[in-house]
mmCIF file of C-alpha atoms and ligand atoms in Angstrom:
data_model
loop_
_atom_site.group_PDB
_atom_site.id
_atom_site.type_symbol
_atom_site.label_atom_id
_atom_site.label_comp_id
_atom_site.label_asym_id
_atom_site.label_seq_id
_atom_site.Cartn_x
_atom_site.Cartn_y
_atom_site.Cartn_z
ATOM 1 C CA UNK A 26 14.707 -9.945 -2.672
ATOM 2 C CA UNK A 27 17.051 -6.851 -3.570
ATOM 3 C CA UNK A 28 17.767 -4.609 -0.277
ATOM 4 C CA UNK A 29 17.244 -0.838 -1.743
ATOM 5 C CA UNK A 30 15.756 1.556 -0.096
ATOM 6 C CA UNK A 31 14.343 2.865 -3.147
ATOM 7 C CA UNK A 32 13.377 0.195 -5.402
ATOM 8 C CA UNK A 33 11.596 -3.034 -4.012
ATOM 9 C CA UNK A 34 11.656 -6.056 -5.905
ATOM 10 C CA UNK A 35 8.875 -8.298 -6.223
ATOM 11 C CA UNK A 36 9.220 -12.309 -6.764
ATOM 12 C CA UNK A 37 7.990 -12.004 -10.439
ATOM 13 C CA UNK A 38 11.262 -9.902 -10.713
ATOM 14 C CA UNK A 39 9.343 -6.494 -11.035
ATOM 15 C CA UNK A 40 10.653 -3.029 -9.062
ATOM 16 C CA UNK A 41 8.098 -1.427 -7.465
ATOM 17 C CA UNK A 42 9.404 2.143 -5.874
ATOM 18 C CA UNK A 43 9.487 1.542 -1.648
ATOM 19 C CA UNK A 44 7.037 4.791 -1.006
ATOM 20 C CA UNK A 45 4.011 5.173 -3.197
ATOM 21 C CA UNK A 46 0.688 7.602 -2.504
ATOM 22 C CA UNK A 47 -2.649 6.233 -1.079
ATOM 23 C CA UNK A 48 -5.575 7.477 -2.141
ATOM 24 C CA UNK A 49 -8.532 6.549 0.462
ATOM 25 C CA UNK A 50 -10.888 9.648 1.648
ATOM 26 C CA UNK A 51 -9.461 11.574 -2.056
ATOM 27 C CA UNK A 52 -12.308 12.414 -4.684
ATOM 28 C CA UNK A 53 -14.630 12.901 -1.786
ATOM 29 C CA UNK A 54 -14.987 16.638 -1.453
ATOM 30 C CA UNK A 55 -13.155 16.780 1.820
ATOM 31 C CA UNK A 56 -10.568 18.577 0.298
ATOM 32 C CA UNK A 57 -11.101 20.857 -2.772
ATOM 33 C CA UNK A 58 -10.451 18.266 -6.232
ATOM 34 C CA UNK A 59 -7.677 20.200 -7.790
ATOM 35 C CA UNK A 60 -5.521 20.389 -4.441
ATOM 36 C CA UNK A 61 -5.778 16.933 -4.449
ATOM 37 C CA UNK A 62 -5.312 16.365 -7.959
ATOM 38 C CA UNK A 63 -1.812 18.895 -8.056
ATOM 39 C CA UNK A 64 -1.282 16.695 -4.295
ATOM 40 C CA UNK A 65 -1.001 13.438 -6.608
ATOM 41 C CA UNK A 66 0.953 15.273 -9.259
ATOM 42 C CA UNK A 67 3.698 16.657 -7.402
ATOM 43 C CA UNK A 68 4.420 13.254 -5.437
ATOM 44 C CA UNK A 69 4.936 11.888 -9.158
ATOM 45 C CA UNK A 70 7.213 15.202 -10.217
ATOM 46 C CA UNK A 71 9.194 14.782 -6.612
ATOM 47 C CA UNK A 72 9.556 11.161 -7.674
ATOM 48 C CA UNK A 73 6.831 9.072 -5.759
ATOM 49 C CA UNK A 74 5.662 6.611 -9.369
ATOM 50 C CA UNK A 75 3.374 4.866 -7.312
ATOM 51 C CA UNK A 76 -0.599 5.352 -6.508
ATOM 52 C CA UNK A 77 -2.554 3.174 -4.433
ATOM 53 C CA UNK A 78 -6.109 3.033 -5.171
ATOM 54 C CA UNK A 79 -9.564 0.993 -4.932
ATOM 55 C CA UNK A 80 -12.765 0.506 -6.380
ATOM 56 C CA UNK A 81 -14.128 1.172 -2.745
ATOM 57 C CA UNK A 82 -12.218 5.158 -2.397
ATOM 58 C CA UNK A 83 -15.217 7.503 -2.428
ATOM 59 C CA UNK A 84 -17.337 4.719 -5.096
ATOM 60 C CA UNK A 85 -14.410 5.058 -7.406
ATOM 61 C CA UNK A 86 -13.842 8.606 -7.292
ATOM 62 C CA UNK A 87 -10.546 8.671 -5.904
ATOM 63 C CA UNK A 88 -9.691 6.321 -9.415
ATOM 64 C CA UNK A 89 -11.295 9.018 -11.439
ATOM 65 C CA UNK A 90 -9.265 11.570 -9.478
ATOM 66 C CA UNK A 91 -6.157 9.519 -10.273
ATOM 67 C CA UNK A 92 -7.389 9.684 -13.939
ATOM 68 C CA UNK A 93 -7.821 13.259 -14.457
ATOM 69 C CA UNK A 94 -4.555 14.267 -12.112
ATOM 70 C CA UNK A 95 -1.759 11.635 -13.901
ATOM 71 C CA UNK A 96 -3.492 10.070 -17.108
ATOM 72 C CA UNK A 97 -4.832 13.044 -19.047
ATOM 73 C CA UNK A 98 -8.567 12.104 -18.435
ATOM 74 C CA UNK A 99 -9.965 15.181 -18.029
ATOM 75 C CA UNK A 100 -7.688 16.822 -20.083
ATOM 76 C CA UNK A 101 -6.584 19.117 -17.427
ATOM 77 C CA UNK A 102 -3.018 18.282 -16.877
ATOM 78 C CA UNK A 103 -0.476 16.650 -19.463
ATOM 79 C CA UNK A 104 -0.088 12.931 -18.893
ATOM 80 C CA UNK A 105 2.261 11.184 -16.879
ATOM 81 C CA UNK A 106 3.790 8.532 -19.298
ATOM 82 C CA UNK A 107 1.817 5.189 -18.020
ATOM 83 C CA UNK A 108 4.858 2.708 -18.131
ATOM 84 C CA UNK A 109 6.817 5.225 -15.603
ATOM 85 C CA UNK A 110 3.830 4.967 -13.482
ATOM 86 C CA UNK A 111 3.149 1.967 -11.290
ATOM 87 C CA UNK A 112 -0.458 1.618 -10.779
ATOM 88 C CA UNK A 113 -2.356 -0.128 -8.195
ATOM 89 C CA UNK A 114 -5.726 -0.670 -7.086
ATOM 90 C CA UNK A 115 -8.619 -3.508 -5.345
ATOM 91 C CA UNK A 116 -11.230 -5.404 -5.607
ATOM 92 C CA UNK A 117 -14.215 -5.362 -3.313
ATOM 93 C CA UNK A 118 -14.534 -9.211 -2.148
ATOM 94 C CA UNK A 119 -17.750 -9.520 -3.113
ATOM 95 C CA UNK A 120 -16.617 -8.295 -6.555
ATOM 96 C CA UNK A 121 -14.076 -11.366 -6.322
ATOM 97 C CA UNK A 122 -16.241 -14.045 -8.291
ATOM 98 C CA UNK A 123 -16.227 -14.933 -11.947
ATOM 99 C CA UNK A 124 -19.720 -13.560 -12.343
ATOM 100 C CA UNK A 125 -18.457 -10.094 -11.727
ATOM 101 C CA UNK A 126 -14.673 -9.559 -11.223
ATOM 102 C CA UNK A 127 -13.881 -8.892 -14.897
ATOM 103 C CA UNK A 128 -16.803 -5.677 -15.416
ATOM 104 C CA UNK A 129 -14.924 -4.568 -11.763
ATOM 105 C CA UNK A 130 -11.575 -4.584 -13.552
ATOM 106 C CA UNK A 131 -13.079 -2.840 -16.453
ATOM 107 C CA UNK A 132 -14.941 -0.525 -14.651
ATOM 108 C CA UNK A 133 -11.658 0.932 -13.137
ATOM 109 C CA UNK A 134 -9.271 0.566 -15.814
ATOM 110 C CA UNK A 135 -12.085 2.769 -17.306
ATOM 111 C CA UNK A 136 -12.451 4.986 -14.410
ATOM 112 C CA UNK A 137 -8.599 5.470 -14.024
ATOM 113 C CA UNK A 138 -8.348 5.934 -18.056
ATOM 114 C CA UNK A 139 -5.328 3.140 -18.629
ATOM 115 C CA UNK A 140 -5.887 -0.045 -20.002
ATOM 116 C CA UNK A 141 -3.884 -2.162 -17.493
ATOM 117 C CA UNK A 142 -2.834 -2.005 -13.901
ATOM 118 C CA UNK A 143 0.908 -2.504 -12.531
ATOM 119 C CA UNK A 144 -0.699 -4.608 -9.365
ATOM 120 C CA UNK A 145 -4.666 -5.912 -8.503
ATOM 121 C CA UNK A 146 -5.576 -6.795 -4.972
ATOM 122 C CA UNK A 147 -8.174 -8.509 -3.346
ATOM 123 C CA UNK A 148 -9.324 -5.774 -0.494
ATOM 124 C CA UNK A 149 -10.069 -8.428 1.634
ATOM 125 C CA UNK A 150 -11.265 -11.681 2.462
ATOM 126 C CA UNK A 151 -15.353 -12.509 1.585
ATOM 127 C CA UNK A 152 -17.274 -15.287 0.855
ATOM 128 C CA UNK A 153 -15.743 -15.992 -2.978
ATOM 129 C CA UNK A 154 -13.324 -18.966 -2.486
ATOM 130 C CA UNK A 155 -10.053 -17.858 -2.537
ATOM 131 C CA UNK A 156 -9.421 -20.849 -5.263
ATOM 132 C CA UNK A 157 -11.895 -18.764 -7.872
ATOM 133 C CA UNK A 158 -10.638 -15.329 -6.958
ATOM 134 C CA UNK A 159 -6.563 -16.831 -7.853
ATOM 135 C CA UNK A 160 -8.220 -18.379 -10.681
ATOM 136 C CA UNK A 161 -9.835 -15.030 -12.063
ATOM 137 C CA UNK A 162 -6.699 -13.062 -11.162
ATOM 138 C CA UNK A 163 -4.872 -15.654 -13.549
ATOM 139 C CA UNK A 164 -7.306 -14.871 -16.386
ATOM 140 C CA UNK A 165 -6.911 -10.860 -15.979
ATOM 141 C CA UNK A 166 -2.820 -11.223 -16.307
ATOM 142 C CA UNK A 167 -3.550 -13.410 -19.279
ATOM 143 C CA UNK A 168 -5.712 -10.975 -20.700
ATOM 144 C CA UNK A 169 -3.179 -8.192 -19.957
ATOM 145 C CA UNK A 170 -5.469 -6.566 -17.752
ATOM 146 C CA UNK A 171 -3.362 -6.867 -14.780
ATOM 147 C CA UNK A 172 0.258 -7.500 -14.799
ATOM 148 C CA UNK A 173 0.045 -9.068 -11.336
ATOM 149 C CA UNK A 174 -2.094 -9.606 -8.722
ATOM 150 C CA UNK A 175 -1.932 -9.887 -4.756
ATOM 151 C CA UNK A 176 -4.045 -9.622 -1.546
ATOM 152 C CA UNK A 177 -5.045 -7.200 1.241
ATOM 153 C CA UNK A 178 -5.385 -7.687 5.325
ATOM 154 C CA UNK A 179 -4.616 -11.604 5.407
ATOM 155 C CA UNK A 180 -2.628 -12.713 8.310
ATOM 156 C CA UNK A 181 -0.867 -15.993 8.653
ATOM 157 C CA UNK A 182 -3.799 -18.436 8.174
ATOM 158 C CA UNK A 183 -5.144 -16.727 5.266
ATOM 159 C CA UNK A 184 -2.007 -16.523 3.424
ATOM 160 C CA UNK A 185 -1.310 -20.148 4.363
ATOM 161 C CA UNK A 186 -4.824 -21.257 2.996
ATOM 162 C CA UNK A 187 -4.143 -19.297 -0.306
ATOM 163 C CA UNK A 188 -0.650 -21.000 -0.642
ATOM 164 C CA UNK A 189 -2.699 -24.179 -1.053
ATOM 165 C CA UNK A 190 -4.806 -22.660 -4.067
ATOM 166 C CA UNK A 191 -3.414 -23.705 -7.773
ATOM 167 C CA UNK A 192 -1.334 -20.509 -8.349
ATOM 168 C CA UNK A 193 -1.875 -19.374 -5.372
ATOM 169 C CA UNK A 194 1.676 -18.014 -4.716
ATOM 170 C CA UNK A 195 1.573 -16.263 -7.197
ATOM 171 C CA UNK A 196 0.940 -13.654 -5.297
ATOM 172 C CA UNK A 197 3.236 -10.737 -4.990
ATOM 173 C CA UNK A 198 1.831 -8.731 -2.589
ATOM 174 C CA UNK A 199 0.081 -8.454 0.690
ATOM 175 C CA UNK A 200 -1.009 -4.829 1.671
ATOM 176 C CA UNK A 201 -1.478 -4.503 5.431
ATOM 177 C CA UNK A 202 -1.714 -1.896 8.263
ATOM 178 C CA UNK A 203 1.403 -1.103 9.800
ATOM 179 C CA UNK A 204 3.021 1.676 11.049
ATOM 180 C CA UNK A 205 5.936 2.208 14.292
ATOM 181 C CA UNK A 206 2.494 2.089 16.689
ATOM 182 C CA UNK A 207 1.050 -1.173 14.793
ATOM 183 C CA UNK A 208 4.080 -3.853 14.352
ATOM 184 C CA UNK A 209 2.051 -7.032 15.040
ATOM 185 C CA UNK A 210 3.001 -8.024 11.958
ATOM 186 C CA UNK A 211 6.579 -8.437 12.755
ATOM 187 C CA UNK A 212 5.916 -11.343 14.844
ATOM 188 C CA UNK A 213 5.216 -13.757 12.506
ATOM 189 C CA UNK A 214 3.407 -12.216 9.325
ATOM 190 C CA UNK A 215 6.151 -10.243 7.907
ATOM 191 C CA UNK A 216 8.746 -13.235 8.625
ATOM 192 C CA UNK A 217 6.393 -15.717 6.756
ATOM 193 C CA UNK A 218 6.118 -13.290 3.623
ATOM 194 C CA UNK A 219 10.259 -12.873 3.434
ATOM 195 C CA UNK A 220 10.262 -16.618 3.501
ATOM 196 C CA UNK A 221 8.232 -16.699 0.767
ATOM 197 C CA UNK A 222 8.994 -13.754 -1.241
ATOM 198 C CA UNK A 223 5.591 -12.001 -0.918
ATOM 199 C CA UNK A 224 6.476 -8.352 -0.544
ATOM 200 C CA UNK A 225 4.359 -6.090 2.434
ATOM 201 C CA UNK A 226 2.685 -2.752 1.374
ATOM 202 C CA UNK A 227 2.046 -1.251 4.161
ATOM 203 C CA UNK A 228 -1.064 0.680 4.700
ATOM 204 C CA UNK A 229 -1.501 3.487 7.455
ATOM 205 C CA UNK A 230 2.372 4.080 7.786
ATOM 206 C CA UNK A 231 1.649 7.264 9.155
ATOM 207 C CA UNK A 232 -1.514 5.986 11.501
ATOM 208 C CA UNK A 233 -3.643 8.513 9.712
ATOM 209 C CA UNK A 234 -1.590 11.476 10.608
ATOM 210 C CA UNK A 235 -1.139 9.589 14.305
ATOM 211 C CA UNK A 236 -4.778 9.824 14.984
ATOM 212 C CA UNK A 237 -4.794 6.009 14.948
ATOM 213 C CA UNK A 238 -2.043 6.203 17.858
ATOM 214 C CA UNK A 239 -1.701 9.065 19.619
ATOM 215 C CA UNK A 240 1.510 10.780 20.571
ATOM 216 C CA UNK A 241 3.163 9.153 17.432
ATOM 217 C CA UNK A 242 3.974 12.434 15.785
ATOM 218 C CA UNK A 243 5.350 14.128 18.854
ATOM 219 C CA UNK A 244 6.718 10.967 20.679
ATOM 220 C CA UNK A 245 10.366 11.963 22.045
ATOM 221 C CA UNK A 246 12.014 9.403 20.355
ATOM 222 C CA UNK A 247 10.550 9.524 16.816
ATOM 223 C CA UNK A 248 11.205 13.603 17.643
ATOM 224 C CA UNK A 249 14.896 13.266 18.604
ATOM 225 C CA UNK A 250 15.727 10.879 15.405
ATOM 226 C CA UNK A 251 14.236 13.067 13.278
ATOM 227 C CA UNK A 252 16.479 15.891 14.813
ATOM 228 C CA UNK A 253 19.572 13.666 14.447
ATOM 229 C CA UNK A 254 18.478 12.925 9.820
ATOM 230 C CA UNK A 255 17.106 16.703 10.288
ATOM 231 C CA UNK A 256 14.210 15.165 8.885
ATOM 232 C CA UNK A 257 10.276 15.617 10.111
ATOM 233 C CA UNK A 258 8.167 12.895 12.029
ATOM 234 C CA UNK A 259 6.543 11.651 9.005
ATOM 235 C CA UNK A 260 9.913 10.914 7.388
ATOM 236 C CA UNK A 261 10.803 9.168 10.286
ATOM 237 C CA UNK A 262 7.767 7.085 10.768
ATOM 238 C CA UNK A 263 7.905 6.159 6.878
ATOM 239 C CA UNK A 264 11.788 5.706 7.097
ATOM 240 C CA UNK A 265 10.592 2.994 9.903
ATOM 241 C CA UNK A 266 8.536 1.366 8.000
ATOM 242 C CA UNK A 267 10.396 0.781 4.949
ATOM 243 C CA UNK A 268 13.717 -0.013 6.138
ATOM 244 C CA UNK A 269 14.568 -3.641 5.908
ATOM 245 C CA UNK A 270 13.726 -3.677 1.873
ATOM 246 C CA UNK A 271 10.116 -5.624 1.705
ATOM 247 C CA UNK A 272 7.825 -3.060 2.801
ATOM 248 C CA UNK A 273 6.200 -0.231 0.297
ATOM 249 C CA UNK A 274 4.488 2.229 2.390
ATOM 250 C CA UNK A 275 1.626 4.402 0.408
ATOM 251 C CA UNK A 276 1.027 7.196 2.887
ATOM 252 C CA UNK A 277 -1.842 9.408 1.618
ATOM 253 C CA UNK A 278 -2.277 13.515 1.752
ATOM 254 C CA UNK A 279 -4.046 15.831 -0.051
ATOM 255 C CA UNK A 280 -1.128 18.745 0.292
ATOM 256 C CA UNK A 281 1.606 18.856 -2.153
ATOM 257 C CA UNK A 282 4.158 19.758 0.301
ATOM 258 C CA UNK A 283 3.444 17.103 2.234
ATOM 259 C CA UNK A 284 3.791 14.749 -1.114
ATOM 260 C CA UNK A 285 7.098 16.219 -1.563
ATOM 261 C CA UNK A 286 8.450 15.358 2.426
ATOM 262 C CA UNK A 287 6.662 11.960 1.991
ATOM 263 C CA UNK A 288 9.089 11.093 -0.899
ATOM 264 C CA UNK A 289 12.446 12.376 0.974
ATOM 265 C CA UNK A 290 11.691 9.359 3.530
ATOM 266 C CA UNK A 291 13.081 7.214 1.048
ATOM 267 C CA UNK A 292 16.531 9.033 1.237
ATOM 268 C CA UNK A 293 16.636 8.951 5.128
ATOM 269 C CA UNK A 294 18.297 5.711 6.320
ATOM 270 C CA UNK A 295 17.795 4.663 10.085
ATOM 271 C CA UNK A 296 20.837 3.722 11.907
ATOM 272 C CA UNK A 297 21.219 1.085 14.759
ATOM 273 C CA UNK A 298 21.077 3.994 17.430
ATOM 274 C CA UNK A 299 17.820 4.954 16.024
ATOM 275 C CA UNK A 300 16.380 1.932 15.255
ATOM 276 C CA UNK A 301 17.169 1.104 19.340
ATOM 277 C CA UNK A 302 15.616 4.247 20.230
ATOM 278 C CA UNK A 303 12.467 3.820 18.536
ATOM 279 C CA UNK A 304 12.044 0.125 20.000
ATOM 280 C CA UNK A 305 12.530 1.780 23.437
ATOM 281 C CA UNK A 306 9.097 3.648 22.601
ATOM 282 C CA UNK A 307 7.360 1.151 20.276
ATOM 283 C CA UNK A 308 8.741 -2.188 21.240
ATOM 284 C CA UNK A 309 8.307 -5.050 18.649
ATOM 285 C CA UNK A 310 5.868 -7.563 19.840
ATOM 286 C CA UNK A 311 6.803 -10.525 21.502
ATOM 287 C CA UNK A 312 3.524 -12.739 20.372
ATOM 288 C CA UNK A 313 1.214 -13.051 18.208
ATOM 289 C CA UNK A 314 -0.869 -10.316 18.022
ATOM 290 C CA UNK A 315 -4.062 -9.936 16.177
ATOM 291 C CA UNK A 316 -3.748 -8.533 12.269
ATOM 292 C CA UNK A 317 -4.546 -4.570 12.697
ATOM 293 C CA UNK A 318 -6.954 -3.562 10.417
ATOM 294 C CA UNK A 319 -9.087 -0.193 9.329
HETATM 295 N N1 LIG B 401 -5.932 -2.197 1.963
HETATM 296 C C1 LIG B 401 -6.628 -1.572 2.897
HETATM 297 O O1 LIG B 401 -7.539 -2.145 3.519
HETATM 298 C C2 LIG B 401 -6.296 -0.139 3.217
HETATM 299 C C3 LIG B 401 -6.812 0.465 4.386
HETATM 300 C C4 LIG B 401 -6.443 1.778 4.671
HETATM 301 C C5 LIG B 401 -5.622 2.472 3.809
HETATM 302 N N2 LIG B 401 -5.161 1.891 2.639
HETATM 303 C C6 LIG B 401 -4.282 2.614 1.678
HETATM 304 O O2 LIG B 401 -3.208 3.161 2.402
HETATM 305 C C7 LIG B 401 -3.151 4.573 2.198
HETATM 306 C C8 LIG B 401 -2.561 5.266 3.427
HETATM 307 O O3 LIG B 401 -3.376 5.086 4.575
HETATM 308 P P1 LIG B 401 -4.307 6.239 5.138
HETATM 309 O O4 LIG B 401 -4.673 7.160 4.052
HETATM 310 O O5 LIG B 401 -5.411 5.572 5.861
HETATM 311 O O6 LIG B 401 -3.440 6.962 6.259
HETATM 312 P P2 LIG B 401 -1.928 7.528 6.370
HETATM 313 O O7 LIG B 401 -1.248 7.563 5.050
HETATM 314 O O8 LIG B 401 -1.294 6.800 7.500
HETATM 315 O O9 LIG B 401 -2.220 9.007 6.880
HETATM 316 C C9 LIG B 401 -2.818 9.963 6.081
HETATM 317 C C10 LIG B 401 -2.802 11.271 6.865
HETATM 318 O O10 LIG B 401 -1.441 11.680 7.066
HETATM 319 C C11 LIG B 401 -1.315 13.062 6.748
HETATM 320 N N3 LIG B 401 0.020 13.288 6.196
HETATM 321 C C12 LIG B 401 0.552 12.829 5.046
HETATM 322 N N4 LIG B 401 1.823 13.231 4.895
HETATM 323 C C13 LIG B 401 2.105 13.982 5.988
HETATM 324 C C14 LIG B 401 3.242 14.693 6.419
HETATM 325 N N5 LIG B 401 4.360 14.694 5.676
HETATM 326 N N6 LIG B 401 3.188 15.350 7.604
HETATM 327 C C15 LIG B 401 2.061 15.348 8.371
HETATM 328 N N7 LIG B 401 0.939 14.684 8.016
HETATM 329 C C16 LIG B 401 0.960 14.019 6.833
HETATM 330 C C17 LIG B 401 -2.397 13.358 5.752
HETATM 331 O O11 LIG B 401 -2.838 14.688 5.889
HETATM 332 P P3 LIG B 401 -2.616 15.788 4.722
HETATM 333 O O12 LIG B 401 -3.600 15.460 3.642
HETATM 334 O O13 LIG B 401 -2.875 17.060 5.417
HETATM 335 O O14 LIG B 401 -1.198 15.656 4.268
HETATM 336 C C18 LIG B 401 -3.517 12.407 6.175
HETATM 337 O O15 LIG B 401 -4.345 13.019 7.138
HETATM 338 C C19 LIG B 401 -4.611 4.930 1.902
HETATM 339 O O16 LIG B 401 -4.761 6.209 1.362
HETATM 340 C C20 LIG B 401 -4.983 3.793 0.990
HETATM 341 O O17 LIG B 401 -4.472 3.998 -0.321
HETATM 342 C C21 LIG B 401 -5.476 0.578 2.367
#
């Protein structure tokens, strides 16, 4: 596994850029469409080639959004060339089966207006067996559907169990909450997917603009290292969470200014004296803690 800040490199040998965009609560009318829409477009024009997205995100509106604002579908905005893109998006588990996994891929390949996605994930574990899901996942990359597939919010035991599944490690990703305030998954989940080459997108990296743990933003520590990089919080906090090399973070917004900051994180490199600093305030667990989730 390559150590860049920039580019992260999967174990099928693909580069996926280290900060993408998320898309949950976009194409829901909480903020007006084309603020959102020119949000997504000028992550991609200050670099950020990556979207997160879901079948789940508003009933597949925020796809549609990521259609219309980066793929031409609406024909409101030139397309973004698909290969510089790196698309992503997930499966509801009860989607997961054979009986109805391939009209789920269709339906957002449709939704989005491409004809393949960069990365498929399983949103989480359901009842399908994990065995059928890999097996479907398989299919979709032979059909040219997908070009890889991985999973979403499995700990330890899951990913164990799917490492037992024919083709099971073929799995390149697992997208999971994390963030300076979450790092249960430094304990023993993260370890177990360098061993194994599964690379960590991590979901949340800025805990929902540190409602999910408060004082984030404005904690001393994450305020005096981002004085130090004269950087903001949110750089910080996504600087954090990328820094070792196997961690993507997608953080979402709906301003393009805030798009543009998100992508500087990946220029700001924590030092030793930071890195101490924000362990001070947010110390690394010491056992196993249970997988954070939202
Ligand atoms: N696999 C899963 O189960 C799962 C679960 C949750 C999320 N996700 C994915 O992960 C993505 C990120 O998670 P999230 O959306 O829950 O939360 P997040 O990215 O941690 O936080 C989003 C919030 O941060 C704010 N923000 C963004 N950039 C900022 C900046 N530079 N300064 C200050 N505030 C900033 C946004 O507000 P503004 O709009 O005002 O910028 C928004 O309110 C999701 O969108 C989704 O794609 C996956």
């Amino acid at each position: 596994m390559a150590i860049d800040v920039h580019m992260i490199e999967l174990s099928d040998g693909a580069e996926m850029p280290a900060i993408g965009q998320g898309t949950w609560y976009l194409g829901e009318g909480r903020s007006p469409r084309d603020e959102e829409a020119e949000a997504l477009r000028a992550g991609v024009e200050a670099g950020v080639m990556l979207v997160d997205t879901a079948e789940m995100y508003g009933d597949g509106e925020a796809e549609r959004l990521v259609g219309e604002a980066l793929l031409g579908t609406a024909g409101l905005a030139a397309p973004v060339p698909r290969e510089d893109l790196t698309i992503v998006s997930k499966v509801y588990p009860w989607n997961a089966g054979r009986d109805r996994i391939f009209d789920a891929c269709d339906a957002t390949l449709e939704r989005l207006g491409t004809d393949y996605l960069d990365l498929y994930l399983l949103h989480w574990r359901g009842n399908v067996p994990l065995r059928e899901t890999v097996a479907c996942m398989e299919e979709l990359v032979e059909q040219g559907k997908i070009l890889r597939w991985g999973v979403s919010n499995f700990d330890v035991d899951d990913m164990e169990e799917l490492w037992e599944v024919p083709a099971g490690d073929h799995c390149v990703v697992n997208q999971v909450l994390y963030h300076l305030g979450s790092r249960g998954i430094e304990y023993d989940l993260l370890p177990w997917m360098e061993e194994r080459d599964v690379a960590c997108m991590a979901y949340c990296p800025l805990a929902q603009a540190g409602t999910l743990r408060r004082g984030l933003f404005t904690s001393p520590a994450v305020e005096e290292v981002a004085r130090r990089h004269g950087a903001t919080p949110a750089q910080v906090l996504l600087a954090f969470c990328v820094r070792d090399g196997n961690v993507i973070a997608i953080p979402r917004t709906s301003s393009a200014s805030h798009a543009v900051e998100d992508d500087g994180a990946a220029e700001l490199e924590l030092d030793d004296r930071d890195l101490a600093l924000l362990d001070r305030a947010f110390p690394a667990p010491t056992r196993k803690m249970p997988l954070d989730m939202q």
